[in-house]
Coordinates of C-alpha atoms in Angstrom, one line a residue:
M1 CA 115.2 85.8 72.0
Q2 CA 116.4 89.3 71.1
E3 CA 120.1 90.0 70.9
L4 CA 120.1 92.8 73.4
P5 CA 118.7 91.9 76.9
I6 CA 116.8 95.1 77.3
L7 CA 114.9 94.0 80.5
S8 CA 118.1 92.7 82.2
L9 CA 119.8 96.0 81.4
A10 CA 116.8 98.0 82.7
I11 CA 117.0 96.1 86.0
W12 CA 120.6 95.9 86.6
L13 CA 122.0 99.2 85.2
P14 CA 120.3 101.3 87.8
I15 CA 121.2 98.8 90.6
L16 CA 124.9 98.9 89.5
T17 CA 124.7 102.7 89.2
G18 CA 123.4 102.9 92.7
I19 CA 126.4 100.8 93.9
L20 CA 128.6 103.2 92.0
T21 CA 127.2 106.2 93.8
L22 CA 128.0 104.5 97.1
L23 CA 131.6 104.0 95.9
A24 CA 131.9 107.7 94.9
G25 CA 131.4 108.4 98.6
E26 CA 129.8 111.3 100.5
G27 CA 132.7 113.7 99.9
R28 CA 131.9 114.3 96.2
P29 CA 128.2 115.3 95.9
Q30 CA 128.4 116.6 92.4
L31 CA 129.9 113.4 91.1
V32 CA 127.2 111.4 92.8
R33 CA 124.5 113.6 91.3
W34 CA 125.9 113.2 87.8
I35 CA 126.3 109.4 88.2
A36 CA 122.8 109.1 89.4
L37 CA 121.4 111.2 86.5
L38 CA 123.4 109.4 83.9
G39 CA 122.2 106.1 85.4
T40 CA 118.6 106.9 85.3
V41 CA 118.7 108.7 81.8
L42 CA 120.5 105.6 80.3
T43 CA 118.0 103.2 81.8
F44 CA 115.1 105.4 80.4
V45 CA 116.7 105.4 77.0
I46 CA 117.3 101.6 77.2
T47 CA 113.6 101.0 77.9
L48 CA 112.4 103.1 74.9
P49 CA 112.7 100.2 72.4
L50 CA 110.3 98.2 74.5
Y51 CA 107.6 100.6 73.0
S52 CA 109.0 101.2 69.6
Q53 CA 109.7 97.5 68.9
F54 CA 106.7 96.1 70.7
D55 CA 104.3 94.0 68.6
A56 CA 100.8 95.2 69.6
S57 CA 99.0 92.5 67.6
T58 CA 99.9 89.7 70.0
A59 CA 99.2 89.0 73.7
A60 CA 102.4 86.9 73.9
M61 CA 105.3 87.8 76.2
Q62 CA 107.9 89.8 74.3
F63 CA 111.6 90.6 75.0
V64 CA 111.8 87.3 76.8
E65 CA 114.9 86.2 78.6
K66 CA 115.1 82.9 80.4
K67 CA 118.1 81.2 82.1
P68 CA 118.3 78.6 84.8
W69 CA 118.9 80.2 88.2
I70 CA 118.4 77.7 91.1
A71 CA 118.1 74.4 89.2
L72 CA 117.5 72.4 92.3
F73 CA 114.0 74.0 92.7
N74 CA 113.4 74.7 89.0
I75 CA 113.7 78.5 89.6
N76 CA 114.6 80.5 86.5
Y77 CA 115.7 84.0 85.7
H78 CA 112.7 84.5 83.4
L79 CA 111.7 88.0 82.2
G80 CA 109.2 89.4 79.6
V81 CA 106.7 92.1 79.0
D82 CA 103.2 92.1 77.5
G83 CA 100.7 94.9 77.0
L84 CA 99.8 94.7 80.7
S85 CA 103.3 95.4 82.0
L86 CA 105.0 97.4 79.2
W87 CA 103.8 100.9 80.4
F88 CA 104.7 100.2 84.0
V89 CA 108.4 99.5 83.0
L90 CA 108.4 102.7 81.0
L91 CA 106.7 104.7 83.7
T92 CA 109.2 103.5 86.3
S93 CA 112.2 104.5 84.2
F94 CA 110.7 107.9 83.3
I95 CA 109.7 108.9 86.8
S96 CA 113.1 107.9 88.1
V97 CA 114.8 110.5 86.0
L98 CA 112.6 113.2 87.4
V99 CA 113.3 111.9 91.0
V100 CA 117.1 112.5 90.5
V101 CA 116.4 115.9 88.9
T102 CA 114.1 117.1 91.6
S103 CA 116.4 115.8 94.4
W104 CA 119.5 117.6 92.9
S105 CA 120.0 120.2 95.5
N106 CA 117.5 119.6 98.3
V107 CA 119.3 116.7 99.8
S108 CA 122.5 117.5 101.6
R109 CA 122.7 114.6 104.2
K110 CA 124.0 111.2 103.0
L111 CA 123.5 112.1 99.4
A112 CA 125.3 109.0 98.0
Q113 CA 123.2 106.6 100.1
Y114 CA 120.0 108.6 99.1
M115 CA 120.7 108.3 95.4
A116 CA 121.7 104.7 95.8
A117 CA 118.5 103.8 97.5
F118 CA 116.4 105.3 94.6
L119 CA 118.5 103.7 91.9
I120 CA 118.5 100.3 93.4
M121 CA 114.6 100.6 94.0
E122 CA 114.2 101.5 90.4
G123 CA 115.9 98.3 89.2
L124 CA 113.8 96.3 91.7
M125 CA 110.5 97.8 90.6
I126 CA 111.3 97.1 86.9
G127 CA 112.1 93.5 88.0
V128 CA 108.6 93.2 89.5
F129 CA 107.0 94.3 86.3
S130 CA 109.2 92.0 84.2
A131 CA 109.4 88.8 86.2
L132 CA 107.8 85.7 84.7
D133 CA 109.0 83.4 87.6
A134 CA 107.0 83.5 90.7
I135 CA 110.0 83.3 93.1
L136 CA 111.9 86.0 91.0
F137 CA 108.7 88.1 91.3
Y138 CA 108.5 87.6 95.0
I139 CA 112.1 88.5 95.6
F140 CA 111.8 91.8 93.7
F141 CA 108.4 92.4 95.3
E142 CA 110.0 92.1 98.8
A143 CA 113.4 93.6 98.1
M144 CA 112.0 96.9 96.9
L145 CA 110.6 97.5 100.4
I146 CA 114.1 97.8 101.8
P147 CA 115.2 101.0 99.9
M148 CA 111.8 102.6 100.5
F149 CA 112.1 101.7 104.2
L150 CA 115.5 103.5 104.3
I151 CA 114.2 106.5 102.3
I152 CA 111.4 107.2 104.8
G153 CA 113.3 106.1 107.9
V154 CA 116.6 108.1 107.3
W155 CA 115.4 111.1 105.2
G156 CA 111.8 111.4 106.5
G157 CA 110.0 113.7 108.8
P158 CA 109.7 113.8 112.6
N159 CA 107.5 110.7 112.9
R160 CA 109.5 108.7 110.3
V161 CA 110.2 105.7 112.6
Y162 CA 106.5 105.1 113.3
A163 CA 105.6 105.5 109.6
T164 CA 108.4 103.3 108.5
I165 CA 107.6 100.4 110.8
K166 CA 103.9 100.6 110.0
F167 CA 104.7 100.6 106.3
F168 CA 107.0 97.7 106.6
L169 CA 104.8 95.5 108.8
Y170 CA 101.7 96.1 106.6
T171 CA 103.4 95.3 103.3
F172 CA 105.6 92.5 104.6
L173 CA 103.0 90.6 106.6
G174 CA 100.6 90.9 103.6
S175 CA 103.1 89.1 101.5
V176 CA 103.5 86.0 103.7
P177 CA 100.2 84.4 102.6
M178 CA 101.1 85.0 99.0
L179 CA 104.4 83.1 99.5
V180 CA 102.4 80.1 100.9
A181 CA 100.0 80.3 97.9
L182 CA 103.0 80.3 95.4
L183 CA 104.5 77.2 97.1
Y184 CA 101.1 75.4 96.8
M185 CA 100.9 76.3 93.1
Y186 CA 104.5 75.2 92.6
F187 CA 103.7 71.6 93.7
Q188 CA 100.4 71.6 91.8
A189 CA 102.3 72.7 88.7
G190 CA 104.8 69.8 88.8
Q191 CA 107.4 71.8 90.7
S192 CA 107.5 74.8 88.5
F193 CA 107.4 78.5 89.4
D194 CA 106.7 79.6 85.9
I195 CA 103.9 82.3 86.0
L196 CA 102.5 81.4 82.6
T197 CA 102.3 77.7 83.6
F198 CA 100.4 78.8 86.7
Q199 CA 97.9 80.6 84.4
D200 CA 97.2 77.4 82.4
M201 CA 96.7 75.2 85.4
A202 CA 93.4 73.8 86.7
I203 CA 92.8 74.3 90.4
G204 CA 89.8 73.2 92.6
M205 CA 87.4 75.9 93.7
T206 CA 88.3 75.7 97.4
A207 CA 91.9 76.0 96.7
Q208 CA 91.2 78.8 94.2
T209 CA 89.2 80.7 96.9
L210 CA 91.9 80.3 99.5
I211 CA 94.7 81.4 97.1
W212 CA 92.6 84.3 95.9
F213 CA 92.3 85.7 99.5
A214 CA 96.1 85.2 100.0
F215 CA 96.8 87.2 96.8
L216 CA 94.1 89.7 97.8
L217 CA 95.8 90.4 101.2
A218 CA 99.2 90.9 99.5
F219 CA 98.1 93.1 96.6
S220 CA 95.3 95.1 98.4
I221 CA 97.8 96.4 100.9
K222 CA 100.1 97.5 98.2
I223 CA 97.5 99.5 96.3
P224 CA 96.2 100.2 99.0
M225 CA 92.5 99.3 99.2
W226 CA 90.0 100.3 101.9
P227 CA 90.3 99.1 104.8
V228 CA 94.1 98.3 104.7
H229 CA 95.0 101.7 103.4
T230 CA 96.0 103.4 106.7
W231 CA 99.8 103.0 106.3
L232 CA 99.8 105.2 103.1
P233 CA 98.9 108.7 104.5
D234 CA 101.5 108.2 107.3
A235 CA 104.2 107.0 104.8
H236 CA 103.5 110.0 102.5
V237 CA 103.5 112.6 105.3
E238 CA 106.8 111.4 106.6
A239 CA 108.5 110.5 103.3
P240 CA 110.8 113.1 101.5
T241 CA 109.2 114.5 98.3
A242 CA 111.0 112.0 96.0
G243 CA 109.9 109.1 98.2
S244 CA 106.2 110.3 97.9
V245 CA 106.6 110.6 94.2
V246 CA 107.8 107.0 93.8
L247 CA 105.3 105.6 96.2
A248 CA 102.3 107.3 94.4
A249 CA 103.6 107.1 90.9
I250 CA 104.9 103.5 90.8
M251 CA 104.7 101.5 93.9
L252 CA 100.9 101.7 94.3
K253 CA 100.5 100.3 90.8
I254 CA 102.3 97.0 91.8
G255 CA 99.3 95.8 93.8
A256 CA 96.9 96.3 90.9
Y257 CA 99.5 94.7 88.5
G258 CA 99.5 91.7 90.9
F259 CA 95.7 91.3 90.3
L260 CA 96.3 91.5 86.5
R261 CA 99.2 89.0 86.5
F262 CA 98.2 86.6 89.3
S263 CA 94.6 86.6 90.7
M264 CA 92.6 87.1 87.5
P265 CA 94.3 84.8 85.0
M266 CA 95.2 82.0 87.5
L267 CA 92.0 82.0 89.5
P268 CA 89.2 82.9 87.1
D269 CA 86.4 81.1 88.9
A270 CA 87.2 82.6 92.4
T271 CA 87.7 86.0 90.6
R272 CA 84.3 85.9 89.1
E273 CA 82.7 84.6 92.3
L274 CA 84.2 87.3 94.5
A275 CA 84.1 90.2 92.1
W276 CA 81.2 91.7 94.2
L277 CA 83.6 92.1 97.1
M278 CA 86.1 93.9 95.1
I279 CA 83.5 96.2 93.5
A280 CA 82.0 96.9 97.0
L281 CA 85.5 97.7 98.5
S282 CA 86.4 99.9 95.4
L283 CA 83.2 101.9 95.7
I284 CA 83.7 102.5 99.4
A285 CA 87.2 103.8 98.5
V286 CA 85.9 106.0 95.8
V287 CA 83.1 107.6 97.9
Y288 CA 84.3 107.4 101.5
I289 CA 88.0 108.1 101.0
G290 CA 87.1 110.9 98.7
L291 CA 85.1 112.5 101.5
V292 CA 88.0 112.0 103.9
A293 CA 90.3 113.8 101.5
I294 CA 88.1 116.9 101.6
V295 CA 88.7 117.5 105.3
Q296 CA 92.6 117.2 105.3
E297 CA 94.6 120.1 106.4
D298 CA 98.0 118.8 105.3
M299 CA 98.5 118.9 101.5
K300 CA 100.4 115.6 101.3
K301 CA 97.8 113.8 103.3
L302 CA 95.1 115.3 101.1
I303 CA 96.9 114.0 98.0
A304 CA 97.5 110.6 99.7
Y305 CA 93.8 110.1 100.3
S306 CA 93.1 111.3 96.8
S307 CA 95.5 108.5 95.5
I308 CA 93.5 105.9 97.6
S309 CA 90.3 107.1 96.1
H310 CA 91.7 107.0 92.6
M311 CA 93.1 103.4 93.1
G312 CA 89.5 102.4 94.1
F313 CA 88.6 103.5 90.6
V314 CA 91.3 101.2 89.3
T315 CA 90.2 98.1 91.2
L316 CA 86.6 98.9 90.1
G317 CA 87.5 99.0 86.5
L318 CA 89.5 95.7 86.7
Y319 CA 86.7 93.7 88.3
L320 CA 83.9 94.8 85.8
F321 CA 85.3 92.2 83.3
N322 CA 84.7 94.3 80.2
K323 CA 87.2 96.0 78.0
A324 CA 86.2 99.6 78.7
G325 CA 86.7 99.0 82.5
M326 CA 89.9 97.1 82.3
E327 CA 91.7 99.4 79.8
G328 CA 90.3 102.4 81.7
A329 CA 91.8 101.0 84.9
I330 CA 95.3 100.6 83.3
I331 CA 95.0 104.1 81.6
Q332 CA 94.0 105.5 85.0
M333 CA 97.1 103.9 86.6
I334 CA 99.5 105.4 84.0
S335 CA 97.7 108.8 84.3
H336 CA 97.9 108.7 88.0
G337 CA 101.6 108.1 87.7
F338 CA 102.0 111.4 86.0
I339 CA 99.4 113.5 88.0
S340 CA 100.3 112.2 91.5
A341 CA 104.1 112.7 90.8
A342 CA 103.3 116.2 89.7
M343 CA 101.1 117.0 92.7
F344 CA 103.7 115.7 95.2
L345 CA 106.4 117.6 93.4
C346 CA 104.3 120.8 93.7
V347 CA 103.9 120.2 97.4
G348 CA 107.6 119.6 97.6
V349 CA 108.4 122.8 95.9
L350 CA 106.3 124.8 98.5
Y351 CA 107.7 122.7 101.4
D352 CA 111.3 123.4 100.4
R353 CA 110.6 127.1 100.7
M354 CA 108.3 127.3 103.8
H355 CA 108.9 124.0 105.5
T356 CA 105.3 123.4 106.2
R357 CA 102.6 121.5 104.3
L358 CA 99.6 122.9 106.3
I359 CA 97.1 124.5 103.9
S360 CA 96.3 127.2 106.4
R361 CA 99.8 128.6 106.3
Y362 CA 99.5 129.5 102.6
G363 CA 97.4 131.8 100.6
G364 CA 98.2 134.1 97.6
V365 CA 101.1 132.1 96.4
A366 CA 100.2 133.1 92.8
N367 CA 101.4 136.6 93.6
S368 CA 105.0 135.3 94.2
M369 CA 105.1 132.2 92.0
P370 CA 102.9 132.8 88.9
V371 CA 104.6 130.1 86.7
F372 CA 104.4 127.5 89.4
A373 CA 100.8 128.5 90.1
S374 CA 99.9 128.0 86.5
L375 CA 101.5 124.5 86.3
M376 CA 99.9 123.5 89.6
L377 CA 96.5 124.6 88.2
L378 CA 96.9 122.2 85.3
F379 CA 97.7 119.3 87.6
S380 CA 94.9 120.2 90.0
M381 CA 92.4 120.1 87.1
A382 CA 93.8 116.9 85.8
N383 CA 93.5 115.4 89.4
A384 CA 89.9 116.5 89.3
G385 CA 89.4 114.7 86.0
L386 CA 89.0 117.7 83.7
P387 CA 88.4 116.6 80.0
G388 CA 91.5 117.2 77.8
T389 CA 93.8 115.9 80.6
S390 CA 94.9 112.3 81.3
G391 CA 92.8 112.3 84.5
F392 CA 89.6 112.3 82.4
V393 CA 90.4 109.4 80.0
G394 CA 90.7 106.6 82.5
E395 CA 87.8 107.8 84.7
F396 CA 85.5 108.1 81.8
M397 CA 86.3 104.6 80.5
V398 CA 85.8 103.1 83.9
I399 CA 82.4 104.9 84.4
L400 CA 81.5 103.7 80.9
G401 CA 82.4 100.1 81.8
S402 CA 80.5 100.4 85.1
Y403 CA 77.4 101.5 83.3
Q404 CA 77.5 98.5 81.1
V405 CA 77.4 96.3 84.2
N406 CA 75.1 98.2 86.5
P407 CA 74.1 102.0 86.2
W408 CA 74.2 102.4 90.0
F409 CA 77.9 101.5 89.9
A410 CA 78.5 104.2 87.3
I411 CA 76.6 106.7 89.6
A412 CA 78.6 105.9 92.6
A413 CA 81.8 105.9 90.7
A414 CA 81.0 109.2 89.1
T415 CA 80.9 110.9 92.5
T416 CA 84.7 110.8 92.3
L417 CA 84.6 113.6 89.8
I418 CA 82.6 115.7 92.4
W419 CA 84.8 114.9 95.3
G420 CA 88.0 115.2 93.2
A421 CA 87.0 118.6 92.1
G422 CA 86.0 119.5 95.7
Y423 CA 89.2 118.6 97.6
T424 CA 91.7 119.4 94.8
L425 CA 90.3 122.8 93.8
W426 CA 89.4 123.8 97.3
M427 CA 93.1 123.1 98.3
Y428 CA 94.3 125.1 95.2
K429 CA 92.1 128.0 95.9
R430 CA 93.2 128.3 99.6
V431 CA 96.9 127.9 98.7
I432 CA 97.3 129.7 95.5
F433 CA 94.6 132.4 95.4
G434 CA 93.4 135.1 97.7
P435 CA 95.4 137.8 99.5
V436 CA 99.0 137.0 100.5
A437 CA 98.7 135.2 103.8
N438 CA 101.9 136.3 105.5
E439 CA 105.4 137.6 105.0
E440 CA 106.9 134.2 104.2
V441 CA 104.5 133.8 101.3
A442 CA 105.3 137.3 100.1
Q443 CA 109.0 136.3 100.0
L444 CA 108.6 133.1 98.1
K445 CA 110.8 132.6 95.1
E446 CA 109.6 131.3 91.8
A447 CA 110.2 127.7 90.9
N448 CA 113.8 127.2 89.6
G449 CA 114.7 125.7 86.2
R450 CA 115.0 122.1 87.4
E451 CA 111.6 122.3 89.1
I452 CA 109.9 123.8 86.1
F453 CA 111.6 121.3 83.8
A454 CA 110.2 118.4 85.9
L455 CA 106.7 119.8 86.0
L456 CA 106.6 120.8 82.4
T457 CA 107.7 117.2 81.4
L458 CA 104.8 115.8 83.5
A459 CA 102.5 118.5 82.1
A460 CA 103.3 117.4 78.5
F461 CA 102.4 113.8 79.2
T462 CA 99.3 114.7 81.1
L463 CA 98.0 116.7 78.1
L464 CA 99.3 114.2 75.5
M465 CA 97.5 111.3 77.2
G466 CA 94.4 113.5 77.6
L467 CA 94.2 114.7 74.0
W468 CA 95.5 111.6 72.2
P469 CA 95.3 108.5 74.3
A470 CA 95.4 106.1 71.4
P471 CA 99.2 105.4 71.5
F472 CA 98.8 104.5 75.1
Q473 CA 95.9 102.2 74.5
E474 CA 97.0 100.4 71.3
V475 CA 99.7 98.3 72.9
M476 CA 97.3 96.9 75.5
H477 CA 94.3 95.8 73.4
A478 CA 95.5 92.3 72.6
S479 CA 96.7 91.6 76.1
V480 CA 93.5 92.9 77.7
D481 CA 91.4 90.8 75.3
H482 CA 93.5 87.7 76.2
L483 CA 93.1 88.4 79.9
L484 CA 89.3 88.8 79.6
G485 CA 89.3 85.5 77.8
Q486 CA 91.2 83.8 80.6
V487 CA 88.9 85.2 83.2
A488 CA 85.8 84.0 81.3
V489 CA 87.0 80.3 81.1
S490 CA 86.5 78.0 84.1
K491 CA 89.7 76.3 85.5
V492 CA 88.0 74.3 88.2
L493 CA 89.2 70.7 88.3
P494 CA 86.6 68.2 87.0

């Protein structure tokens, strides 16, 4: 047990800072902004030792904290990270700083509540990635829906109520079967909600299959996988820019993380038996949703469908059961966190100036905003999987892993590079290049210092990961090997 409870601080500091912004009130916007920025920066700094002090040679949980919480039901406040969860905690704390920076001046209504919602959601998401008690995980998993519900419902677009209710119903109803599954495992484990105990427990094949489908429903909606993806484009279109950034960069990863932490190590026999289903759904998402993205006229909708297609790549890599595929899927998730955040921020920069996301309303933006156009070009290339950017590394590894299993999987998966280049660069060409479309475009002002700072920061990580992915991979080797070993061993009751 380490002396400083880093994970607890990373969870509760942003939540307490969020409450502090509420106490600061709506009459002092500058104070609210600085409190929110200080809270997110401190949280990010606190999480840095998770990487610098992480022992990459072991798959064991590290930075573990365990205290009795609800003794009557043997529920514990149990936290820890391994190579599978470490990067998601860091990604959450990093993106949260950028969310505050980019929301600095473009939110004037209920600013304190807005900042509080994001800060509280940051703490809850870090809790999801750190929880080692199933009920603690479930509480964080469900509670984070509330601030996102408010962010879309209060600060969203004209159809925000429809989008909010759809988002909530999908994600909440998907979680109910998971709760039932967790209760079953609690009694099978001798009345314990310990996630690591669940992973060591033998379960009958029928029970494994039923629990596997319960987890599938909960986590496939969160990613989201085809065909339960329809809530995401609506949520993105109606959400404010920062809400879309958090949705794409962090919240979508929670579903895939659920497969890594629950389905695969706890239910290896059902996972192997039903891998064909996951691969089929993933390839449909990669190919079909990629084609759907091409015909979108709204920039946010296009990037939302692009995210669904990229998440199909992630689930494909996870269910190949080889190291290249699984590490490629995790790298793809981290990379998508940088690139999707940047793409939504780029759309937000344009929307703040012209109040429309329709591609047809733009054209020739590079004439008015050359610096912004250059940065958006980098992210568009990365989204298309250009070598040298982070977008290429994960996709290449998953294609490599696919080829080892079945060359036809690799061929189908590789189409994402074609579709990605098609929809991303076509959007870029229509928005940024060509003659100036109208007087509004001619009057556009270049991105300001805060916007450029946020985009440059994301550009640095996009290039760093693309040119030197080793530091990102090294910490996950042992955990991925351990997980692949767990999936390979049968846990069916004799």
